Amino acid sequence: MEMNEQGDYFPLWGTCLGFELLTYLAAGGREHRAHCFSTSQALPLEFKDDFRTSRMFRNAPDSVVDILKNEAVTANFHQYCVTEKVKNYFGA
């Protein structure tokens, strides 16, 4: 989510290279991607302990979270990843 000049939050969507561009901009133009490879791979999401405090998932129905957490429903086609090891690029 991004905040505009009036202090209102609005969602940003990035798919594939668009998401990579958003993370690149958030990293201040520094290379932050790790090489990884996935093609045509479906996986469940791995939620962090505090995911329910996020704007994206705090109101998500338990049935949806259960599917995302336990079923292979995500599509993974990439050769670069943004991992937790690059948090320092984002000021975390």
Short mmCIF file of C-alpha atoms in Angstrom, two decimals:
data_model
loop_
_atom_site.label_atom_id
_atom_site.label_comp_id
_atom_site.label_asym_id
_atom_site.label_seq_id
_atom_site.Cartn_x
_atom_site.Cartn_y
_atom_site.Cartn_z
CA MET A 1 0.00 0.00 0.00
CA GLU A 2 1.10 3.48 -0.75
CA MET A 3 -0.02 6.74 0.84
CA ASN A 4 -0.92 9.81 -1.22
CA GLU A 5 -0.32 13.44 -0.21
CA GLN A 6 -3.71 13.56 1.58
CA GLY A 7 -2.69 10.65 3.81
CA ASP A 8 -5.02 8.15 2.10
CA TYR A 9 -3.72 4.66 1.48
CA PHE A 10 -4.28 3.01 -1.86
CA PRO A 11 -3.13 -0.39 -3.12
CA LEU A 12 -0.38 -0.88 -5.66
CA TRP A 13 -0.44 -3.94 -7.88
CA GLY A 14 2.57 -5.38 -9.61
CA THR A 15 2.59 -8.61 -11.57
CA CYS A 16 5.81 -10.32 -12.58
CA LEU A 17 8.21 -7.66 -13.87
CA GLY A 18 5.90 -4.95 -12.56
CA PHE A 19 6.34 -6.31 -9.04
CA GLU A 20 10.10 -6.48 -9.58
CA LEU A 21 10.05 -2.81 -10.61
CA LEU A 22 8.10 -1.84 -7.49
CA THR A 23 10.58 -3.65 -5.24
CA TYR A 24 13.49 -2.09 -7.14
CA LEU A 25 12.05 1.38 -6.60
CA ALA A 26 11.38 0.61 -2.91
CA ALA A 27 15.02 -0.49 -2.60
CA GLY A 28 16.18 2.91 -3.85
CA GLY A 29 17.36 1.57 -7.19
CA ARG A 30 19.74 -0.98 -5.66
CA GLU A 31 19.89 -4.57 -6.87
CA HIS A 32 18.21 -6.66 -4.19
CA ARG A 33 17.01 -9.76 -6.00
CA ALA A 34 18.38 -13.23 -5.39
CA HIS A 35 18.66 -15.72 -8.23
CA CYS A 36 16.14 -18.51 -7.96
CA PHE A 37 14.20 -20.46 -10.56
CA SER A 38 10.64 -21.72 -10.70
CA THR A 39 8.54 -22.64 -13.67
CA SER A 40 4.96 -23.81 -13.63
CA GLN A 41 5.10 -24.53 -9.88
CA ALA A 42 2.04 -24.24 -7.65
CA LEU A 43 2.72 -23.75 -3.93
CA PRO A 44 0.80 -22.77 -0.78
CA LEU A 45 1.63 -19.45 0.90
CA GLU A 46 3.85 -19.42 3.97
CA PHE A 47 2.34 -16.83 6.31
CA LYS A 48 4.33 -15.01 8.98
CA ASP A 49 3.02 -15.20 12.55
CA ASP A 50 1.69 -11.63 12.40
CA PHE A 51 0.02 -11.82 8.96
CA ARG A 52 -3.39 -11.11 10.50
CA THR A 53 -2.24 -7.59 11.39
CA SER A 54 -1.62 -6.72 7.72
CA ARG A 55 -4.08 -4.67 5.70
CA MET A 56 -4.20 -7.41 3.10
CA PHE A 57 -5.15 -10.30 5.38
CA ARG A 58 -6.62 -8.88 8.59
CA ASN A 59 -10.19 -9.21 7.30
CA ALA A 60 -9.67 -12.28 5.12
CA PRO A 61 -12.11 -15.10 5.91
CA ASP A 62 -10.56 -18.09 7.67
CA SER A 63 -11.73 -20.30 4.80
CA VAL A 64 -9.67 -18.26 2.31
CA VAL A 65 -6.60 -18.21 4.56
CA ASP A 66 -6.92 -21.97 5.03
CA ILE A 67 -6.90 -22.53 1.25
CA LEU A 68 -3.93 -20.20 0.73
CA LYS A 69 -2.01 -21.81 3.59
CA ASN A 70 -2.73 -25.48 2.84
CA GLU A 71 -3.31 -25.85 -0.89
CA ALA A 72 -0.97 -25.36 -3.83
CA VAL A 73 -2.83 -22.38 -5.33
CA THR A 74 -0.08 -19.86 -6.14
CA ALA A 75 1.53 -19.70 -9.59
CA ASN A 76 5.31 -19.40 -9.59
CA PHE A 77 7.19 -18.53 -12.77
CA HIS A 78 10.38 -16.61 -12.01
CA GLN A 79 14.14 -16.59 -12.00
CA TYR A 80 14.62 -13.89 -9.37
CA CYS A 81 13.30 -13.68 -5.81
CA VAL A 82 13.05 -11.03 -3.13
CA THR A 83 13.94 -12.76 0.12
CA GLU A 84 14.01 -11.80 3.79
CA LYS A 85 17.80 -11.49 3.55
CA VAL A 86 17.38 -8.23 1.61
CA LYS A 87 15.32 -6.44 4.27
CA ASN A 88 18.11 -3.92 4.84
CA TYR A 89 17.41 -2.46 1.40
CA PHE A 90 13.93 -1.50 2.53
CA GLY A 91 14.88 0.06 5.86
CA ALA A 92 13.66 -2.86 7.95
#
